[in-house]
Short mmCIF file of C-alpha atoms and ligand atoms in Angstrom, two decimals:
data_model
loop_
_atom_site.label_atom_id
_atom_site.label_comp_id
_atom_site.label_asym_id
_atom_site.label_seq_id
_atom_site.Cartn_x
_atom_site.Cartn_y
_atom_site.Cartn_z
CA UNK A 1 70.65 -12.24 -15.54
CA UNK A 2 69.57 -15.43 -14.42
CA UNK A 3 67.87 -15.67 -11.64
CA UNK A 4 67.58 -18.32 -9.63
CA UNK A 5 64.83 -17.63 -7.05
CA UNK A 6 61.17 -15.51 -7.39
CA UNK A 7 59.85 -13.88 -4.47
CA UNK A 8 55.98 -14.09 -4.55
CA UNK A 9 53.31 -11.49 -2.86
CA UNK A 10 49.97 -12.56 -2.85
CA UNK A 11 48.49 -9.55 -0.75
CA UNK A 12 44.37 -10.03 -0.35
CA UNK A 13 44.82 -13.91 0.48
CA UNK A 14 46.87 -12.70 4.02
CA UNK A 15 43.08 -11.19 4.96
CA UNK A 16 41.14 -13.96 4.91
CA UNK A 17 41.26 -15.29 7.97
CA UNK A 18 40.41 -18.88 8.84
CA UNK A 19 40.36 -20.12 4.89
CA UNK A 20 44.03 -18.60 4.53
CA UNK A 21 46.12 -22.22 4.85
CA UNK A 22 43.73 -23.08 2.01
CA UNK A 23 44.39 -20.24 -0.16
CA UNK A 24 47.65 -21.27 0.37
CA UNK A 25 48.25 -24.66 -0.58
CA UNK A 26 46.32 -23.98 -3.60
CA UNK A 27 48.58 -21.53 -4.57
CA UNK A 28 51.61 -23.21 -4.56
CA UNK A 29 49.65 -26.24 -5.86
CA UNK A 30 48.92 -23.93 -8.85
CA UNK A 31 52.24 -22.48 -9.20
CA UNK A 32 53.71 -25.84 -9.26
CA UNK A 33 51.08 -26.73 -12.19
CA UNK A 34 51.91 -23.64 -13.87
CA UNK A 35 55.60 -24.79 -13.90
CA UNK A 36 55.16 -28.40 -14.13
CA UNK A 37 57.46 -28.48 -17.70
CA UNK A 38 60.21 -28.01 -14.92
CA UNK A 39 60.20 -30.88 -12.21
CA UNK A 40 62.97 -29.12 -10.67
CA UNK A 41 61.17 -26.34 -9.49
CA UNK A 42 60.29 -25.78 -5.47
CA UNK A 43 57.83 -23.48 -3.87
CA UNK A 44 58.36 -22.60 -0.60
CA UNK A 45 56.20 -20.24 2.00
CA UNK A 46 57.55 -18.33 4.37
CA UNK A 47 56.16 -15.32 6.54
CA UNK A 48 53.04 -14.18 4.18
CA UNK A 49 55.45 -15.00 0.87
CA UNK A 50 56.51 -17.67 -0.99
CA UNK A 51 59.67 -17.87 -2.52
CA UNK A 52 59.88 -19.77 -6.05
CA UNK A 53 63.56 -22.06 -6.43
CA UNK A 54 64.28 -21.96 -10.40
CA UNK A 55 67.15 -24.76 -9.64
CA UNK A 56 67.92 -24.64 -13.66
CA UNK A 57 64.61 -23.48 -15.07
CA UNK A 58 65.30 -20.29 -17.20
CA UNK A 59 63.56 -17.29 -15.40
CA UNK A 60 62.49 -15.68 -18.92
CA UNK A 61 60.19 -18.81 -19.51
CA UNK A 62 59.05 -19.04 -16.24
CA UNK A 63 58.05 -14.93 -15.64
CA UNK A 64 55.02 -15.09 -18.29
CA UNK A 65 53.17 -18.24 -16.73
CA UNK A 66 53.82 -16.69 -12.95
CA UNK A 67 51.66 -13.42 -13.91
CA UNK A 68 49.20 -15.49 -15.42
CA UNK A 69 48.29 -17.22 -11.96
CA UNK A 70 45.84 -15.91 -10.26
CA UNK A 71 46.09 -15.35 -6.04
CA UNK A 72 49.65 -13.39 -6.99
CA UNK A 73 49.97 -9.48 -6.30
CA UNK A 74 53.45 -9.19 -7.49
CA UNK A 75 56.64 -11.00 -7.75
CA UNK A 76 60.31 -10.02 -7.95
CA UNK A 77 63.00 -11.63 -9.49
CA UNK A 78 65.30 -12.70 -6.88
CA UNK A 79 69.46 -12.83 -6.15
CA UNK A 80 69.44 -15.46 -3.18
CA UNK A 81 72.43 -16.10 -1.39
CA UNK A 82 73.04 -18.21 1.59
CA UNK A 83 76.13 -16.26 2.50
CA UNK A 84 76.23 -13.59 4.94
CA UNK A 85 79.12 -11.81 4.42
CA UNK A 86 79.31 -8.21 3.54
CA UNK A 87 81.73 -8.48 0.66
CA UNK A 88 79.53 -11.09 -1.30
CA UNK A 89 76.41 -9.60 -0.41
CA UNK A 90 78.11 -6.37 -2.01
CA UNK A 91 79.43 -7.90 -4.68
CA UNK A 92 76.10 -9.96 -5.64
CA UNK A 93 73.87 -6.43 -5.11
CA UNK A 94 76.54 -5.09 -7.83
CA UNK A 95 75.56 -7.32 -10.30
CA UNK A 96 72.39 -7.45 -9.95
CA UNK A 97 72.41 -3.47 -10.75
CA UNK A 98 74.70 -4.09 -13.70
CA UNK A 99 71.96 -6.11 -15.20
CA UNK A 100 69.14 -3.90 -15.10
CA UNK A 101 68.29 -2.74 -18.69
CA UNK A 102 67.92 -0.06 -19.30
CA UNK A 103 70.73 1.27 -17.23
CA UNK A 104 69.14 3.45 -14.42
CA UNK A 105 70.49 7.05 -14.04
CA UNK A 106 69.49 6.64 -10.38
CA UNK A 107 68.88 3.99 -7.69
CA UNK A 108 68.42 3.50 -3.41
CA UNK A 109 69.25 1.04 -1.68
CA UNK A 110 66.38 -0.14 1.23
CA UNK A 111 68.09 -2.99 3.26
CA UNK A 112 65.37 -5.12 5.75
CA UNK A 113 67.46 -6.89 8.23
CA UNK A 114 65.16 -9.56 9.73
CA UNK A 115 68.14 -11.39 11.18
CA UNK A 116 69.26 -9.80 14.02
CA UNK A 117 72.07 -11.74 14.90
CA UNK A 118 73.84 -10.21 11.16
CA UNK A 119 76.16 -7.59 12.70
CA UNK A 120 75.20 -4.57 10.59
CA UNK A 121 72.25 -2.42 11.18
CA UNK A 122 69.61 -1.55 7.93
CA UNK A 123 71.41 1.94 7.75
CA UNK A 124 74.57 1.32 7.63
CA UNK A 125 73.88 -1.61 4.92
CA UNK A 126 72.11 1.08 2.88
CA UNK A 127 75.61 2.61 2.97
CA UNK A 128 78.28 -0.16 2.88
CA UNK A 129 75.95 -1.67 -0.68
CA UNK A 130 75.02 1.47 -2.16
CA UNK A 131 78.90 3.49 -1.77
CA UNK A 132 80.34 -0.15 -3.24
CA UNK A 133 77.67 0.26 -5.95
CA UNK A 134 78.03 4.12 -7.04
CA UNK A 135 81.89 3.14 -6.44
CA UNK A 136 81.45 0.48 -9.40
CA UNK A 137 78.99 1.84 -11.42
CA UNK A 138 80.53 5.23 -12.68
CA UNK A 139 77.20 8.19 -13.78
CA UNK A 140 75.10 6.06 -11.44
CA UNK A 141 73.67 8.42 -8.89
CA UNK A 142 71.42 8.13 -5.53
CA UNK A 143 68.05 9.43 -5.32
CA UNK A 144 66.22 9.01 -2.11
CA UNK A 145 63.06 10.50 -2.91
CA UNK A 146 62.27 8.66 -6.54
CA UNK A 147 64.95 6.76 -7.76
CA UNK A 148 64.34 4.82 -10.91
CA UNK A 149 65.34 1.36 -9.44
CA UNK A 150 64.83 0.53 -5.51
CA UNK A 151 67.65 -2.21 -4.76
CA UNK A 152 66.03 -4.50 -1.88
CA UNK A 153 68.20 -6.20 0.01
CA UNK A 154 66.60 -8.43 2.31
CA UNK A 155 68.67 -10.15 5.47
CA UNK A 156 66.84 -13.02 6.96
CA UNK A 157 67.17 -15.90 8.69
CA UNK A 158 67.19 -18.34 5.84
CA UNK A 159 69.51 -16.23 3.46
CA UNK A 160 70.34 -13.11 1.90
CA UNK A 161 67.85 -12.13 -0.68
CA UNK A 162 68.33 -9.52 -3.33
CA UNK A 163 65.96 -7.95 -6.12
CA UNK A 164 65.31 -4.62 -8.14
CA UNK A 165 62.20 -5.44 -9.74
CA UNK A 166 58.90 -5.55 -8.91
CA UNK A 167 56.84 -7.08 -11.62
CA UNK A 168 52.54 -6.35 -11.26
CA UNK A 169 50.26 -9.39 -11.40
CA UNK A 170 46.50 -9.92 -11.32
CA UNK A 171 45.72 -10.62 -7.74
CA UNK A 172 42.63 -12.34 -7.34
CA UNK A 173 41.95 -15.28 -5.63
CA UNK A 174 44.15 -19.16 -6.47
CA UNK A 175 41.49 -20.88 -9.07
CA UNK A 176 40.31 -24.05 -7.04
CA UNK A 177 39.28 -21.94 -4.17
CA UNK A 178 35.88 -20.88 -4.86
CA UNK A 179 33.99 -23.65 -6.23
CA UNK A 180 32.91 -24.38 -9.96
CA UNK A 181 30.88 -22.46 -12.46
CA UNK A 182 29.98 -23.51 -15.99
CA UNK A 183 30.50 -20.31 -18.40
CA UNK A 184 28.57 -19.96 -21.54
CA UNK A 185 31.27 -19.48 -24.51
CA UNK A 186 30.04 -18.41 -27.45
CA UNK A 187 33.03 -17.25 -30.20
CA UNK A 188 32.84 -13.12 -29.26
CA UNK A 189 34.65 -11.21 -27.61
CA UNK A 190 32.37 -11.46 -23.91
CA UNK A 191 32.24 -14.18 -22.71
CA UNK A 192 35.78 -15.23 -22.62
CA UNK A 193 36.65 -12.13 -20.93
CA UNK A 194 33.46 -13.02 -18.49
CA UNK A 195 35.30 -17.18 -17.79
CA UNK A 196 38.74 -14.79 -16.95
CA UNK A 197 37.23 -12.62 -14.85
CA UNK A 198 34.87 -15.57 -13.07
CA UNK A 199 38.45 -16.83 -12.73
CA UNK A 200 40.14 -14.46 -10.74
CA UNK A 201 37.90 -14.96 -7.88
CA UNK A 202 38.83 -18.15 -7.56
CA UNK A 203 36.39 -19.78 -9.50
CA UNK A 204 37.11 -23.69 -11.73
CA UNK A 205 35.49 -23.21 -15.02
CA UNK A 206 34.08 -25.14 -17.89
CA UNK A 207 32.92 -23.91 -21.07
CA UNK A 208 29.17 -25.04 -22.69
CA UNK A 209 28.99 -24.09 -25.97
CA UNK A 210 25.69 -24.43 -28.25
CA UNK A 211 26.15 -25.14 -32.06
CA UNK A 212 23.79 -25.70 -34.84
CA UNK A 213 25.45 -27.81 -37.52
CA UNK A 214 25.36 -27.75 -40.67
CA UNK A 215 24.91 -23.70 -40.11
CA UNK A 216 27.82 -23.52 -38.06
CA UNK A 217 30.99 -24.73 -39.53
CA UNK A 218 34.12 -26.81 -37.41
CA UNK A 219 35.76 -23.65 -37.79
CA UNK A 220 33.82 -21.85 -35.37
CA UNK A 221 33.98 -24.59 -33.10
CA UNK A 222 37.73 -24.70 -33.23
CA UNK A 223 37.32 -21.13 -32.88
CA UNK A 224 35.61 -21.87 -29.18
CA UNK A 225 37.98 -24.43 -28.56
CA UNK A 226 41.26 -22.05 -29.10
CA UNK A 227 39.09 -19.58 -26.79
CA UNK A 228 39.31 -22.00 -23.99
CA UNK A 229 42.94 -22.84 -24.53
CA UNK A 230 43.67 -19.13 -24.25
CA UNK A 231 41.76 -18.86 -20.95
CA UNK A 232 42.51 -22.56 -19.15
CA UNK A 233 46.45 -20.63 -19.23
CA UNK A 234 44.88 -18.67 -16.24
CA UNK A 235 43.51 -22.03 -14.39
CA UNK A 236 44.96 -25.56 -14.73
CA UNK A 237 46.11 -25.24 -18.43
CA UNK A 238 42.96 -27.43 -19.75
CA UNK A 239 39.48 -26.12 -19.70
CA UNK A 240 36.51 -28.67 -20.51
CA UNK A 241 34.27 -27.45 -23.60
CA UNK A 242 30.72 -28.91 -23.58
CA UNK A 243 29.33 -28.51 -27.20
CA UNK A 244 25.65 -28.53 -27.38
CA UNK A 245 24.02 -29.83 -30.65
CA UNK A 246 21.20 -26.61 -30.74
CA UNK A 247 20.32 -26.75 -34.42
CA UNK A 248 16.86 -28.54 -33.35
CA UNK A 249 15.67 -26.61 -30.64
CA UNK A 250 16.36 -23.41 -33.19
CA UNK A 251 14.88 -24.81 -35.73
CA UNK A 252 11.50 -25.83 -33.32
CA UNK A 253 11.76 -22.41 -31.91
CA UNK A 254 11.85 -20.54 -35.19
CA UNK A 255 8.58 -22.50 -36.02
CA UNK A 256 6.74 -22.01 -33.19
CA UNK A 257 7.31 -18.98 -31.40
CA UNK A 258 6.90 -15.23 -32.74
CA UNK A 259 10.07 -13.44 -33.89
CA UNK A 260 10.85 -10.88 -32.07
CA UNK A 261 10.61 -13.53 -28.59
CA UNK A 262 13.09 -16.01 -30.34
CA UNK A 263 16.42 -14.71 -28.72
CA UNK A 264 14.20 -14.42 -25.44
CA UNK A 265 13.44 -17.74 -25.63
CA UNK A 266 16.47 -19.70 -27.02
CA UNK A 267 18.45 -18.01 -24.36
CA UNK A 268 16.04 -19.65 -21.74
CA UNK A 269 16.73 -22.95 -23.25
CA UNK A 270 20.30 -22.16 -22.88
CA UNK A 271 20.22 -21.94 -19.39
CA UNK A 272 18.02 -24.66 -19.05
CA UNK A 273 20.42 -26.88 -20.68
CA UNK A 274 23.84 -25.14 -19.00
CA UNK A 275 21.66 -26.04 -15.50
CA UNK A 276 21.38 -29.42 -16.16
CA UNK A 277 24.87 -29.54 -17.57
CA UNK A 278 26.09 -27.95 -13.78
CA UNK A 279 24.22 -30.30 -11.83
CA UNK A 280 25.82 -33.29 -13.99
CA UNK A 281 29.63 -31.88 -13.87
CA UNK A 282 28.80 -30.35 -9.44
CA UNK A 283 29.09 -26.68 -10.58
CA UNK A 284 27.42 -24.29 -8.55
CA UNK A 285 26.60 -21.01 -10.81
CA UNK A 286 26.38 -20.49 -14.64
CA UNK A 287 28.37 -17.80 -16.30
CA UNK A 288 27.91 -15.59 -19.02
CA UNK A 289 29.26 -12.21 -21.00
CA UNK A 290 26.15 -10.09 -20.84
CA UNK A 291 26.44 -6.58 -20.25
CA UNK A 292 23.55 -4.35 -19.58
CA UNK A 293 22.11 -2.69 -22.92
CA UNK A 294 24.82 -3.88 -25.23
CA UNK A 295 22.45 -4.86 -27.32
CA UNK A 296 18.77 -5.37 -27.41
CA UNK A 297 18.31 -8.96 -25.68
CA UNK A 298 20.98 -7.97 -23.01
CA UNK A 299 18.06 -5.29 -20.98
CA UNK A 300 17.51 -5.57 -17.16
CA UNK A 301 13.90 -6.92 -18.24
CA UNK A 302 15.75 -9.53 -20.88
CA UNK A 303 18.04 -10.62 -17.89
CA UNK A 304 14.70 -11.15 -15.40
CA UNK A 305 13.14 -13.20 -17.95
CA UNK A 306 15.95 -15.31 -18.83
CA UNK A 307 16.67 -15.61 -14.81
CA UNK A 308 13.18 -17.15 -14.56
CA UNK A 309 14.11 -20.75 -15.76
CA UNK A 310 16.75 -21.46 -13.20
CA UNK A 311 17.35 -20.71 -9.51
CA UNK A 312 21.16 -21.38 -10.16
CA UNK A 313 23.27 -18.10 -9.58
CA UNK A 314 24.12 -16.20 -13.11
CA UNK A 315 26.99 -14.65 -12.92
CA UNK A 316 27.23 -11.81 -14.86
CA UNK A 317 30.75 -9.95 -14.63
CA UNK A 318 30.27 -7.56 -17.49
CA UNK A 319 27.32 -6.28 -16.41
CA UNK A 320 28.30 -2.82 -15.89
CA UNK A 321 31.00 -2.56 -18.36
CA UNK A 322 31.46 -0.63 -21.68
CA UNK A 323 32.50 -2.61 -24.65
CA UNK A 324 35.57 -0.61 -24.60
CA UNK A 325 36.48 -2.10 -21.50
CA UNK A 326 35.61 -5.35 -22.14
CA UNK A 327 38.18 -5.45 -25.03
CA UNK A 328 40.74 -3.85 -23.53
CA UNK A 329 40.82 -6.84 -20.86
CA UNK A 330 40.04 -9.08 -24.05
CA UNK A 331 43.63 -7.66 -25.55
CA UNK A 332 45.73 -7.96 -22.33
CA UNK A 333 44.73 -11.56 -21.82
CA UNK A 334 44.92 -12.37 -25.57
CA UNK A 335 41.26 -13.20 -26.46
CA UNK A 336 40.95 -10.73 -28.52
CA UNK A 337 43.13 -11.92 -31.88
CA UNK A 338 40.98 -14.72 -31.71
CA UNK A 339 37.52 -13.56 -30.63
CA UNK A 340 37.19 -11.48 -33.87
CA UNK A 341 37.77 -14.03 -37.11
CA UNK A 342 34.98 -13.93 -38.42
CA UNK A 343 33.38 -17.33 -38.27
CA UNK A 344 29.61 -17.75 -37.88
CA UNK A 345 27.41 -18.40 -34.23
CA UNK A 346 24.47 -20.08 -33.91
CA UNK A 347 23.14 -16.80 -32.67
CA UNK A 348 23.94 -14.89 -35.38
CA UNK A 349 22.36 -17.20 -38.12
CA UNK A 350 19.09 -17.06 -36.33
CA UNK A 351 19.24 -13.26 -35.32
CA UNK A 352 15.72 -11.66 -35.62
CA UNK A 353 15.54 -8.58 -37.02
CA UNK A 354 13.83 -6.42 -34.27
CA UNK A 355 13.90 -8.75 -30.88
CA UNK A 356 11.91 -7.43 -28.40
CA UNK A 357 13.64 -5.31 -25.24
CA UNK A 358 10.89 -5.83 -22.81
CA UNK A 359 10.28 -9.31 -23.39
CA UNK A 360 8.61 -11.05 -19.63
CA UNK A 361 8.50 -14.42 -18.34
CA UNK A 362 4.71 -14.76 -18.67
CA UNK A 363 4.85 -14.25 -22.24
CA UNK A 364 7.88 -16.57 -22.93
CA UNK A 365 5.99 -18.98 -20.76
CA UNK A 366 2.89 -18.74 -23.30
CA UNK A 367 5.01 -19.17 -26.49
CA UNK A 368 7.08 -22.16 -25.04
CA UNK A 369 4.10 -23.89 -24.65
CA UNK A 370 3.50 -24.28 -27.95
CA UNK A 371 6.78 -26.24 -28.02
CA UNK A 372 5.61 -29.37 -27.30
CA UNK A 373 8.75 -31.16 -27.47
CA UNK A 374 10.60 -29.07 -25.51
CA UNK A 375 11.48 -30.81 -22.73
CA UNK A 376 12.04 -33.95 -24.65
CA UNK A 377 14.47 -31.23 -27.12
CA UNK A 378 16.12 -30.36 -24.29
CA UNK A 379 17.02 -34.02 -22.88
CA UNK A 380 18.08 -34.77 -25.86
CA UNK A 381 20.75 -31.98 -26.47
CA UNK A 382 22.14 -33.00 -23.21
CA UNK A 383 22.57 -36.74 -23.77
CA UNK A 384 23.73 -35.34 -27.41
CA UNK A 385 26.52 -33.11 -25.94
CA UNK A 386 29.95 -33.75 -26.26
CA UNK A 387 33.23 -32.93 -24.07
CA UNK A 388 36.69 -31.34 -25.25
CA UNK A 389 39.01 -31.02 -23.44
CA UNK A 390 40.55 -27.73 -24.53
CA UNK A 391 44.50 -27.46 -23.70
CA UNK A 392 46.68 -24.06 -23.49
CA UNK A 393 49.53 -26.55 -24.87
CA UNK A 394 48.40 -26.90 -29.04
CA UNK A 395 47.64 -29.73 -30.88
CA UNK A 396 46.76 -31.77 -27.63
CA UNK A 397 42.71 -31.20 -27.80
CA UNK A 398 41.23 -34.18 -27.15
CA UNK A 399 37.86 -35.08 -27.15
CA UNK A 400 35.56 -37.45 -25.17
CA UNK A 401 32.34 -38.63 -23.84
CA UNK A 402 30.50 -36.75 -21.89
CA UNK A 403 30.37 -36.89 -18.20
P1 ATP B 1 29.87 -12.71 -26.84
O1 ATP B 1 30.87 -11.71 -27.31
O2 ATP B 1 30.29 -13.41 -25.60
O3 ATP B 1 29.40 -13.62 -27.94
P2 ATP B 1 27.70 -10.97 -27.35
O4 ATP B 1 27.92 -9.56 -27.03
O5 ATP B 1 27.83 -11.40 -28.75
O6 ATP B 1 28.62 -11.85 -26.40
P3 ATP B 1 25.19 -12.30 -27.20
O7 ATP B 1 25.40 -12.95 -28.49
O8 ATP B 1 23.90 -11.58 -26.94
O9 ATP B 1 26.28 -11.28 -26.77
O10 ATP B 1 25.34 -13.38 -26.07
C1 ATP B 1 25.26 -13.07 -24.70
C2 ATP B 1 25.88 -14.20 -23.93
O11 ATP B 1 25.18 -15.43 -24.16
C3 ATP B 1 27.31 -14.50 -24.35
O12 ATP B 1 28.24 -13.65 -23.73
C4 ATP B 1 27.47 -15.93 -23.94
O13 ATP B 1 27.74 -16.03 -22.55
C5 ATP B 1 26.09 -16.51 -24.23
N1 ATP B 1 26.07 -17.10 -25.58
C6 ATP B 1 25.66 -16.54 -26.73
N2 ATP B 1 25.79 -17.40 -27.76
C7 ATP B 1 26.29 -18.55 -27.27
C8 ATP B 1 26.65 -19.82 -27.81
N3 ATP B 1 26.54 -20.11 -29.10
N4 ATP B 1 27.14 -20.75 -26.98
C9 ATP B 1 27.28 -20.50 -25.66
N5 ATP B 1 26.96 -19.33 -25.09
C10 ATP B 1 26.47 -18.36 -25.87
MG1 MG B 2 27.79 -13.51 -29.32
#
């Protein structure tokens, strides 16, 4: 069927109090921007909902960009009719039933009659739509306890409303709601999984990505790029990519500093240059996929001593996950295709053999000062850094200057 109206739930949002007209109006601002290919649409919010008018936009293209926005619980597909008599609401309540696929062996009918001035009582409308129903639909039987498709039939002021389907979404919070974070993208499979989840609670992101040409190749960087597209689908649709030129600061700190402290220390220069990056573009925390003990650099003593360079939050979503659940999040929100093609990081071409797991701030402190460029280095990968703009929509990437 067609539909021509979603019902929206957006459940945590009603519990917020004082900030909840906010939460709100972003999230119909976002809906709208999720379904801005059809000018036609209209949000609309009434009583802790919002209802969603299609007028002409074709519900199958419209159901995968609704779960993708974040602030919704659930949504159902919705029969809206501004008529109040029985026989239409019957007949409408049939059809909708006709059109679930596959056919249902079993169904109830729940009626909610807001509207008291409509002459029948919840009960009896449970009756009157599901005896025209099992009249209609011949096998069809009613099951009270768990029937296979719950027919909602909703009688309110402002219309008749009627659905079968309740389709899961990611909650969270509308992105736009909690401020701005700048997420460290490398090409894996973490960290975009770390921007989606940063995300969900409400968070704008933007990606920083260090690369250290002529070791790593445009591919990879269109790799990053494509990872931001996949992820901006769950925000505005565009995602901002900062791309760091790194391949001097590697090659100073592969110089200078003892082997097994390199990854300790390049990380620190990452996060100095994301925090200077953040202050530039008003973000407020720094993002990144580490999880505890994945691998060597990611310890609890690793994490202290990369902490010690900034006094901007990291956030840190993976932190107590298991790869395994990292990439089954990567695979539901279609990172993962991309995340493994196997194109070269600036990490990986400079990977010591044994870094250390203990590394501490003190030491990294000593061995940086034998950089004596360093802050100079670092300047100058900042002015050096330039802006994508990475787009869910292909082929409209566009690039610019920074800031
Ligand atoms: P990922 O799958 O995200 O690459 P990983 O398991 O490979 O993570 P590391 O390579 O140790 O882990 O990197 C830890 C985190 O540091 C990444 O999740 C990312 O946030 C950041 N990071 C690593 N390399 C880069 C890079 N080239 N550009 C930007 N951020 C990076
Ligand atoms: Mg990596």
């Amino acid at each position: 069927m067609n539909y021509e109206d979603i019902l929206v739930r957006y459940g945590e949002m009603a519990l917020k109090g004082k900030n909840r007209g906010m939460f709100e109006a972003q999230l119909i601002r976002n809906i709208k921007r999720a379904l801005d290919a059809y000018p036609a649409v209209e949000v609309e919010k009434a009583y802790g909902r919002m209802y969603i008018s299609l007028n002409g936009a074709p519900y199958s293209e419209v159901e995968p960009k609704i779960k993708k926005i974040f602030g919704i619980t659930s949504f159902s597909p919705t029969k809206r009719l501004n008529s109040f008599e029985l026989e239409t609401i019957q007949e409408a309540a049939l059809s909708v039933m006709r059109d679930v696929s596959p056919a249902p062996m079993t169904f109830k009918v729940e009626t909610n009659r807001s509207n008291k001035r409509f002459p029948h009582r919840s009960m009896e409308m449970n009756n009157l739509i599901g005896g025209y129903v099992l009249r209609n639909m011949p096998g069809l039987k009613v099951d009270v306890r768990k029937p296979e498709v719950l027919l909602k039939v909703e009688i309110r002021n402002e219309g008749t409303f009627i659905s079968c389907l309740d389709i899961p979404a990611f909650g969270g919070l509308p992105v736009g709601t909690s401020g701005k974070a700048m997420l460290l993208l490398s090409g894996g499979i973490d960290s975009p999984v770390a921007g989606w989840l940063t995300m969900k609670r409400g968070v704008r992101i933007e990606g920083i990505h260090f690369e250290s040409p002529p070791f790593t190749s445009e591919r990879a960087r269109q790799k990053v790029v494509d990872l931001a597209g996949i992820v901006s689908q769950y925000g505005t649709g565009e995602m901002r990519v900062h791309m760091v030129p790194f391949t001097k600061i590697q090659t100073e700190i592969r110089q200078k500093c003892p082997e097994h402290y390199l990854i300790t220390i390049m990380r620190r220069c990452m996060v100095r240059i994301a925090e200077r990056i953040a202050k530039k573009r008003k973000a407020l925390a720094i993002a990144t996929g580490e999880s505890l003990g994945q691998v060597a650099s990611q310890t609890m003593e690793s994490m202290n001593t990369i902490n010690h360079v900034t006094n901007m939050p990291i956030i840190r979503p993976l932190v107590t996950m298991d790869k395994s659940e990292i990439v089954k999040i990567a695979t539901e929100i279609g990172t993962y295709e991309t995340s493994i093609l196997p194109f070269e990081d600036c990490c990986t071409i400079f990977v010591p053999k044994s870094p250390v797991t203990r590394p501490n701030p003190e030491k990294a402190e000593k061995f940086e000062a034998e950089l004596a460029e360093l802050e100079a280095l670092i300047e100058e990968a900042v002015q050096n850094t330039e802006t994508i703009i990475a787009s869910s929509r292909p082929k409209e990437t566009e690039t610019m200057d920074l800031f």
